[in-house]
Amino acid sequence: MTMGQTITVTVNGTVHTAEVEHRTLLVHFLREQLNMTGTHIGCDTSTCGCCTVHLDGDAVLSCSTLAVQCDGREVRTVEGLQAADGSLHPIQQAFHENHGLQCGFCTPGMMMAALGIIEQQPNATDDEIRAALEGNLCRCTGYQNIVASIRAAADQMARS
Ligand code: FES
Ligand code: FES
């Protein structure tokens, strides 16, 4: 018999109640039980940051967070960035305009990390953005345009 637990998690504003195994990781809960595949898995060593989501407003690695730890809490994923009317979040717009992605595999995690950086350090310098991104790996871009995207998004969010 599988040991499980019923959890209730609010994901991007929608309440989900589901049975999970105690060992189920948040990233697997999102991808396999809620069919929300925007959050990526890029490693099995908690080093790439592709799986970054927000838990009660803090950026966390969903590959290192148990689904049961999220019971009664709020998760925000990359799918939750876009506005209800379909318009892009300033971070999504900035990544688009500044070519902040190439293959796009790291991008969901990068954008959720970016949201955390901008919320905590809205006036971060390029060096501070680079330091804050140390847990997010990109094999394509060389990071230059990712940093530019985050700076542009921070500027836009400060104006709005
Ligand atoms: S999948 Fe690589 S850090 Fe989570
Ligand atoms: S855009 Fe390809 S891994 Fe970052």
JSON list of C-alpha atoms and ligand atoms in Angstrom, two decimals:
[
{"chain": "A", "resi": 1, "resn": "MET", "atom": "CA", "xyz": [0.00, 0.00, 0.00]},
{"chain": "A", "resi": 2, "resn": "THR", "atom": "CA", "xyz": [1.32, 3.45, -0.92]},
{"chain": "A", "resi": 3, "resn": "MET", "atom": "CA", "xyz": [1.67, 5.87, 1.94]},
{"chain": "A", "resi": 4, "resn": "GLY", "atom": "CA", "xyz": [0.08, 9.13, 0.96]},
{"chain": "A", "resi": 5, "resn": "GLN", "atom": "CA", "xyz": [-1.25, 12.40, 2.24]},
{"chain": "A", "resi": 6, "resn": "THR", "atom": "CA", "xyz": [-3.91, 14.75, 0.99]},
{"chain": "A", "resi": 7, "resn": "ILE", "atom": "CA", "xyz": [-2.58, 18.24, 0.45]},
{"chain": "A", "resi": 8, "resn": "THR", "atom": "CA", "xyz": [-4.21, 21.50, -0.56]},
{"chain": "A", "resi": 9, "resn": "VAL", "atom": "CA", "xyz": [-1.95, 23.86, -2.45]},
{"chain": "A", "resi": 10, "resn": "THR", "atom": "CA", "xyz": [-2.79, 27.12, -4.16]},
{"chain": "A", "resi": 11, "resn": "VAL", "atom": "CA", "xyz": [-0.93, 27.25, -7.47]},
{"chain": "A", "resi": 12, "resn": "ASN", "atom": "CA", "xyz": [-1.07, 30.51, -9.40]},
{"chain": "A", "resi": 13, "resn": "GLY", "atom": "CA", "xyz": [-4.24, 31.43, -7.54]},
{"chain": "A", "resi": 14, "resn": "THR", "atom": "CA", "xyz": [-6.07, 28.15, -8.08]},
{"chain": "A", "resi": 15, "resn": "VAL", "atom": "CA", "xyz": [-6.65, 25.82, -5.14]},
{"chain": "A", "resi": 16, "resn": "HIS", "atom": "CA", "xyz": [-5.70, 22.18, -5.80]},
{"chain": "A", "resi": 17, "resn": "THR", "atom": "CA", "xyz": [-6.43, 19.32, -3.42]},
{"chain": "A", "resi": 18, "resn": "ALA", "atom": "CA", "xyz": [-4.64, 16.08, -4.24]},
{"chain": "A", "resi": 19, "resn": "GLU", "atom": "CA", "xyz": [-3.24, 12.89, -2.80]},
{"chain": "A", "resi": 20, "resn": "VAL", "atom": "CA", "xyz": [0.54, 12.71, -2.93]},
{"chain": "A", "resi": 21, "resn": "GLU", "atom": "CA", "xyz": [3.12, 10.27, -1.69]},
{"chain": "A", "resi": 22, "resn": "HIS", "atom": "CA", "xyz": [5.27, 11.62, 1.10]},
{"chain": "A", "resi": 23, "resn": "ARG", "atom": "CA", "xyz": [8.31, 11.36, -1.17]},
{"chain": "A", "resi": 24, "resn": "THR", "atom": "CA", "xyz": [6.69, 13.31, -4.06]},
{"chain": "A", "resi": 25, "resn": "LEU", "atom": "CA", "xyz": [8.74, 16.33, -5.02]},
{"chain": "A", "resi": 26, "resn": "LEU", "atom": "CA", "xyz": [7.01, 19.62, -5.76]},
{"chain": "A", "resi": 27, "resn": "VAL", "atom": "CA", "xyz": [8.32, 19.61, -9.33]},
{"chain": "A", "resi": 28, "resn": "HIS", "atom": "CA", "xyz": [6.79, 16.18, -9.96]},
{"chain": "A", "resi": 29, "resn": "PHE", "atom": "CA", "xyz": [3.52, 17.24, -8.33]},
{"chain": "A", "resi": 30, "resn": "LEU", "atom": "CA", "xyz": [3.36, 20.25, -10.65]},
{"chain": "A", "resi": 31, "resn": "ARG", "atom": "CA", "xyz": [4.39, 18.46, -13.82]},
{"chain": "A", "resi": 32, "resn": "GLU", "atom": "CA", "xyz": [2.78, 15.05, -13.42]},
{"chain": "A", "resi": 33, "resn": "GLN", "atom": "CA", "xyz": [-0.26, 15.59, -11.20]},
{"chain": "A", "resi": 34, "resn": "LEU", "atom": "CA", "xyz": [-1.25, 19.12, -12.25]},
{"chain": "A", "resi": 35, "resn": "ASN", "atom": "CA", "xyz": [0.10, 18.81, -15.84]},
{"chain": "A", "resi": 36, "resn": "MET", "atom": "CA", "xyz": [1.90, 22.12, -15.43]},
{"chain": "A", "resi": 37, "resn": "THR", "atom": "CA", "xyz": [5.05, 21.42, -17.41]},
{"chain": "A", "resi": 38, "resn": "GLY", "atom": "CA", "xyz": [6.42, 24.96, -17.55]},
{"chain": "A", "resi": 39, "resn": "THR", "atom": "CA", "xyz": [8.67, 24.17, -14.59]},
{"chain": "A", "resi": 40, "resn": "HIS", "atom": "CA", "xyz": [11.62, 22.21, -15.93]},
{"chain": "A", "resi": 41, "resn": "ILE", "atom": "CA", "xyz": [13.93, 19.55, -14.49]},
{"chain": "A", "resi": 42, "resn": "GLY", "atom": "CA", "xyz": [17.50, 20.11, -15.65]},
{"chain": "A", "resi": 43, "resn": "CYS", "atom": "CA", "xyz": [19.57, 18.06, -13.22]},
{"chain": "A", "resi": 44, "resn": "ASP", "atom": "CA", "xyz": [19.33, 15.58, -10.39]},
{"chain": "A", "resi": 45, "resn": "THR", "atom": "CA", "xyz": [21.77, 17.33, -8.11]},
{"chain": "A", "resi": 46, "resn": "SER", "atom": "CA", "xyz": [19.93, 20.57, -7.18]},
{"chain": "A", "resi": 47, "resn": "THR", "atom": "CA", "xyz": [22.44, 22.65, -9.12]},
{"chain": "A", "resi": 48, "resn": "CYS", "atom": "CA", "xyz": [20.77, 24.02, -12.28]},
{"chain": "A", "resi": 49, "resn": "GLY", "atom": "CA", "xyz": [17.88, 26.17, -11.05]},
{"chain": "A", "resi": 50, "resn": "CYS", "atom": "CA", "xyz": [15.60, 25.17, -13.96]},
{"chain": "A", "resi": 51, "resn": "CYS", "atom": "CA", "xyz": [12.96, 24.08, -11.46]},
{"chain": "A", "resi": 52, "resn": "THR", "atom": "CA", "xyz": [12.76, 27.41, -9.58]},
{"chain": "A", "resi": 53, "resn": "VAL", "atom": "CA", "xyz": [9.28, 28.40, -8.41]},
{"chain": "A", "resi": 54, "resn": "HIS", "atom": "CA", "xyz": [8.05, 30.67, -5.65]},
{"chain": "A", "resi": 55, "resn": "LEU", "atom": "CA", "xyz": [6.68, 29.25, -2.39]},
{"chain": "A", "resi": 56, "resn": "ASP", "atom": "CA", "xyz": [4.86, 31.86, -0.33]},
{"chain": "A", "resi": 57, "resn": "GLY", "atom": "CA", "xyz": [6.78, 34.50, -2.27]},
{"chain": "A", "resi": 58, "resn": "ASP", "atom": "CA", "xyz": [10.25, 33.02, -1.89]},
{"chain": "A", "resi": 59, "resn": "ALA", "atom": "CA", "xyz": [12.17, 31.44, -4.77]},
{"chain": "A", "resi": 60, "resn": "VAL", "atom": "CA", "xyz": [12.80, 27.75, -4.05]},
{"chain": "A", "resi": 61, "resn": "LEU", "atom": "CA", "xyz": [14.03, 24.74, -5.99]},
{"chain": "A", "resi": 62, "resn": "SER", "atom": "CA", "xyz": [10.96, 22.62, -6.62]},
{"chain": "A", "resi": 63, "resn": "CYS", "atom": "CA", "xyz": [13.24, 19.58, -7.10]},
{"chain": "A", "resi": 64, "resn": "SER", "atom": "CA", "xyz": [14.37, 19.95, -3.50]},
{"chain": "A", "resi": 65, "resn": "THR", "atom": "CA", "xyz": [10.96, 20.69, -1.98]},
{"chain": "A", "resi": 66, "resn": "LEU", "atom": "CA", "xyz": [8.48, 18.00, -1.00]},
{"chain": "A", "resi": 67, "resn": "ALA", "atom": "CA", "xyz": [4.91, 18.46, -2.14]},
{"chain": "A", "resi": 68, "resn": "VAL", "atom": "CA", "xyz": [3.73, 17.82, 1.43]},
{"chain": "A", "resi": 69, "resn": "GLN", "atom": "CA", "xyz": [5.77, 20.83, 2.56]},
{"chain": "A", "resi": 70, "resn": "CYS", "atom": "CA", "xyz": [3.49, 22.97, 0.38]},
{"chain": "A", "resi": 71, "resn": "ASP", "atom": "CA", "xyz": [0.27, 21.93, 2.11]},
{"chain": "A", "resi": 72, "resn": "GLY", "atom": "CA", "xyz": [-1.74, 25.06, 2.89]},
{"chain": "A", "resi": 73, "resn": "ARG", "atom": "CA", "xyz": [0.73, 27.29, 1.07]},
{"chain": "A", "resi": 74, "resn": "GLU", "atom": "CA", "xyz": [0.94, 29.26, -2.18]},
{"chain": "A", "resi": 75, "resn": "VAL", "atom": "CA", "xyz": [3.06, 28.29, -5.15]},
{"chain": "A", "resi": 76, "resn": "ARG", "atom": "CA", "xyz": [3.71, 30.50, -8.14]},
{"chain": "A", "resi": 77, "resn": "THR", "atom": "CA", "xyz": [5.14, 29.00, -11.29]},
{"chain": "A", "resi": 78, "resn": "VAL", "atom": "CA", "xyz": [6.19, 30.42, -14.62]},
{"chain": "A", "resi": 79, "resn": "GLU", "atom": "CA", "xyz": [2.64, 29.82, -15.88]},
{"chain": "A", "resi": 80, "resn": "GLY", "atom": "CA", "xyz": [1.52, 32.32, -13.26]},
{"chain": "A", "resi": 81, "resn": "LEU", "atom": "CA", "xyz": [3.54, 35.20, -14.66]},
{"chain": "A", "resi": 82, "resn": "GLN", "atom": "CA", "xyz": [1.23, 35.97, -17.57]},
{"chain": "A", "resi": 83, "resn": "ALA", "atom": "CA", "xyz": [-1.72, 38.22, -16.75]},
{"chain": "A", "resi": 84, "resn": "ALA", "atom": "CA", "xyz": [-5.28, 36.89, -16.88]},
{"chain": "A", "resi": 85, "resn": "ASP", "atom": "CA", "xyz": [-5.86, 38.79, -20.13]},
{"chain": "A", "resi": 86, "resn": "GLY", "atom": "CA", "xyz": [-2.92, 37.01, -21.75]},
{"chain": "A", "resi": 87, "resn": "SER", "atom": "CA", "xyz": [-0.54, 39.95, -21.68]},
{"chain": "A", "resi": 88, "resn": "LEU", "atom": "CA", "xyz": [3.06, 39.17, -20.84]},
{"chain": "A", "resi": 89, "resn": "HIS", "atom": "CA", "xyz": [4.57, 39.91, -17.45]},
{"chain": "A", "resi": 90, "resn": "PRO", "atom": "CA", "xyz": [7.30, 42.60, -17.66]},
{"chain": "A", "resi": 91, "resn": "ILE", "atom": "CA", "xyz": [9.88, 39.86, -17.05]},
{"chain": "A", "resi": 92, "resn": "GLN", "atom": "CA", "xyz": [8.59, 37.79, -19.98]},
{"chain": "A", "resi": 93, "resn": "GLN", "atom": "CA", "xyz": [8.46, 40.90, -22.16]},
{"chain": "A", "resi": 94, "resn": "ALA", "atom": "CA", "xyz": [12.00, 41.87, -21.20]},
{"chain": "A", "resi": 95, "resn": "PHE", "atom": "CA", "xyz": [13.41, 38.39, -21.94]},
{"chain": "A", "resi": 96, "resn": "HIS", "atom": "CA", "xyz": [11.69, 38.56, -25.33]},
{"chain": "A", "resi": 97, "resn": "GLU", "atom": "CA", "xyz": [12.93, 42.03, -26.19]},
{"chain": "A", "resi": 98, "resn": "ASN", "atom": "CA", "xyz": [16.48, 41.52, -24.91]},
{"chain": "A", "resi": 99, "resn": "HIS", "atom": "CA", "xyz": [17.01, 38.03, -26.33]},
{"chain": "A", "resi": 100, "resn": "GLY", "atom": "CA", "xyz": [17.35, 36.60, -22.82]},
{"chain": "A", "resi": 101, "resn": "LEU", "atom": "CA", "xyz": [16.96, 33.06, -24.08]},
{"chain": "A", "resi": 102, "resn": "GLN", "atom": "CA", "xyz": [18.14, 30.75, -26.80]},
{"chain": "A", "resi": 103, "resn": "CYS", "atom": "CA", "xyz": [17.01, 27.12, -26.36]},
{"chain": "A", "resi": 104, "resn": "GLY", "atom": "CA", "xyz": [14.72, 28.24, -23.54]},
{"chain": "A", "resi": 105, "resn": "PHE", "atom": "CA", "xyz": [15.28, 25.27, -21.28]},
{"chain": "A", "resi": 106, "resn": "CYS", "atom": "CA", "xyz": [16.61, 27.34, -18.38]},
{"chain": "A", "resi": 107, "resn": "THR", "atom": "CA", "xyz": [14.16, 30.18, -19.01]},
{"chain": "A", "resi": 108, "resn": "PRO", "atom": "CA", "xyz": [11.29, 29.28, -16.64]},
{"chain": "A", "resi": 109, "resn": "GLY", "atom": "CA", "xyz": [13.73, 29.01, -13.76]},
{"chain": "A", "resi": 110, "resn": "MET", "atom": "CA", "xyz": [15.57, 32.13, -14.85]},
{"chain": "A", "resi": 111, "resn": "MET", "atom": "CA", "xyz": [12.37, 34.15, -14.96]},
{"chain": "A", "resi": 112, "resn": "MET", "atom": "CA", "xyz": [11.21, 32.96, -11.54]},
{"chain": "A", "resi": 113, "resn": "ALA", "atom": "CA", "xyz": [14.67, 33.68, -10.13]},
{"chain": "A", "resi": 114, "resn": "ALA", "atom": "CA", "xyz": [14.49, 37.08, -11.80]},
{"chain": "A", "resi": 115, "resn": "LEU", "atom": "CA", "xyz": [11.18, 37.79, -10.07]},
{"chain": "A", "resi": 116, "resn": "GLY", "atom": "CA", "xyz": [12.77, 37.03, -6.72]},
{"chain": "A", "resi": 117, "resn": "ILE", "atom": "CA", "xyz": [15.79, 39.21, -7.48]},
{"chain": "A", "resi": 118, "resn": "ILE", "atom": "CA", "xyz": [13.64, 42.16, -8.57]},
{"chain": "A", "resi": 119, "resn": "GLU", "atom": "CA", "xyz": [11.34, 41.86, -5.56]},
{"chain": "A", "resi": 120, "resn": "GLN", "atom": "CA", "xyz": [14.26, 41.74, -3.13]},
{"chain": "A", "resi": 121, "resn": "GLN", "atom": "CA", "xyz": [16.72, 44.05, -4.90]},
{"chain": "A", "resi": 122, "resn": "PRO", "atom": "CA", "xyz": [14.79, 46.30, -7.31]},
{"chain": "A", "resi": 123, "resn": "ASN", "atom": "CA", "xyz": [17.88, 48.45, -7.90]},
{"chain": "A", "resi": 124, "resn": "ALA", "atom": "CA", "xyz": [20.36, 45.60, -8.25]},
{"chain": "A", "resi": 125, "resn": "THR", "atom": "CA", "xyz": [23.44, 46.30, -10.31]},
{"chain": "A", "resi": 126, "resn": "ASP", "atom": "CA", "xyz": [24.58, 43.95, -13.05]},
{"chain": "A", "resi": 127, "resn": "ASP", "atom": "CA", "xyz": [27.13, 42.44, -10.66]},
{"chain": "A", "resi": 128, "resn": "GLU", "atom": "CA", "xyz": [24.47, 41.92, -8.01]},
{"chain": "A", "resi": 129, "resn": "ILE", "atom": "CA", "xyz": [22.16, 40.31, -10.56]},
{"chain": "A", "resi": 130, "resn": "ARG", "atom": "CA", "xyz": [24.96, 37.98, -11.66]},
{"chain": "A", "resi": 131, "resn": "ALA", "atom": "CA", "xyz": [25.70, 37.05, -8.04]},
{"chain": "A", "resi": 132, "resn": "ALA", "atom": "CA", "xyz": [22.02, 36.40, -7.34]},
{"chain": "A", "resi": 133, "resn": "LEU", "atom": "CA", "xyz": [21.80, 34.16, -10.42]},
{"chain": "A", "resi": 134, "resn": "GLU", "atom": "CA", "xyz": [24.61, 31.88, -9.29]},
{"chain": "A", "resi": 135, "resn": "GLY", "atom": "CA", "xyz": [22.15, 29.04, -8.69]},
{"chain": "A", "resi": 136, "resn": "ASN", "atom": "CA", "xyz": [20.72, 29.18, -12.21]},
{"chain": "A", "resi": 137, "resn": "LEU", "atom": "CA", "xyz": [22.73, 27.66, -15.03]},
{"chain": "A", "resi": 138, "resn": "CYS", "atom": "CA", "xyz": [22.38, 28.48, -18.72]},
{"chain": "A", "resi": 139, "resn": "ARG", "atom": "CA", "xyz": [24.35, 26.55, -21.32]},
{"chain": "A", "resi": 140, "resn": "CYS", "atom": "CA", "xyz": [23.44, 28.84, -24.24]},
{"chain": "A", "resi": 141, "resn": "THR", "atom": "CA", "xyz": [23.42, 32.56, -23.66]},
{"chain": "A", "resi": 142, "resn": "GLY", "atom": "CA", "xyz": [26.59, 33.48, -21.78]},
{"chain": "A", "resi": 143, "resn": "TYR", "atom": "CA", "xyz": [24.24, 35.26, -19.34]},
{"chain": "A", "resi": 144, "resn": "GLN", "atom": "CA", "xyz": [24.83, 38.75, -20.80]},
{"chain": "A", "resi": 145, "resn": "ASN", "atom": "CA", "xyz": [21.34, 39.04, -22.26]},
{"chain": "A", "resi": 146, "resn": "ILE", "atom": "CA", "xyz": [19.74, 37.42, -19.23]},
{"chain": "A", "resi": 147, "resn": "VAL", "atom": "CA", "xyz": [21.27, 40.10, -17.00]},
{"chain": "A", "resi": 148, "resn": "ALA", "atom": "CA", "xyz": [20.14, 42.78, -19.46]},
{"chain": "A", "resi": 149, "resn": "SER", "atom": "CA", "xyz": [16.63, 41.31, -19.45]},
{"chain": "A", "resi": 150, "resn": "ILE", "atom": "CA", "xyz": [16.41, 41.35, -15.67]},
{"chain": "A", "resi": 151, "resn": "ARG", "atom": "CA", "xyz": [17.67, 44.91, -15.49]},
{"chain": "A", "resi": 152, "resn": "ALA", "atom": "CA", "xyz": [15.13, 45.98, -18.13]},
{"chain": "A", "resi": 153, "resn": "ALA", "atom": "CA", "xyz": [12.33, 44.20, -16.31]},
{"chain": "A", "resi": 154, "resn": "ALA", "atom": "CA", "xyz": [13.32, 45.82, -13.01]},
{"chain": "A", "resi": 155, "resn": "ASP", "atom": "CA", "xyz": [13.25, 49.25, -14.67]},
{"chain": "A", "resi": 156, "resn": "GLN", "atom": "CA", "xyz": [9.84, 48.55, -16.20]},
{"chain": "A", "resi": 157, "resn": "MET", "atom": "CA", "xyz": [8.38, 47.25, -12.94]},
{"chain": "A", "resi": 158, "resn": "ALA", "atom": "CA", "xyz": [9.71, 50.27, -11.06]},
{"chain": "A", "resi": 159, "resn": "ARG", "atom": "CA", "xyz": [7.89, 52.57, -13.50]},
{"chain": "A", "resi": 160, "resn": "SER", "atom": "CA", "xyz": [4.55, 50.73, -13.33]},
{"chain": "B", "resi": 1, "resn": "FES", "atom": "S1", "xyz": [16.17, 20.48, -11.52]},
{"chain": "B", "resi": 1, "resn": "FES", "atom": "FE1", "xyz": [18.21, 21.28, -11.36]},
{"chain": "B", "resi": 1, "resn": "FES", "atom": "S2", "xyz": [18.12, 22.44, -9.49]},
{"chain": "B", "resi": 1, "resn": "FES", "atom": "FE2", "xyz": [16.15, 21.57, -9.63]},
{"chain": "B", "resi": 2, "resn": "FES", "atom": "S1", "xyz": [18.74, 29.39, -23.08]},
{"chain": "B", "resi": 2, "resn": "FES", "atom": "FE1", "xyz": [19.45, 27.35, -23.35]},
{"chain": "B", "resi": 2, "resn": "FES", "atom": "S2", "xyz": [20.01, 26.73, -21.35]},
{"chain": "B", "resi": 2, "resn": "FES", "atom": "FE2", "xyz": [19.59, 28.85, -21.15]}
]
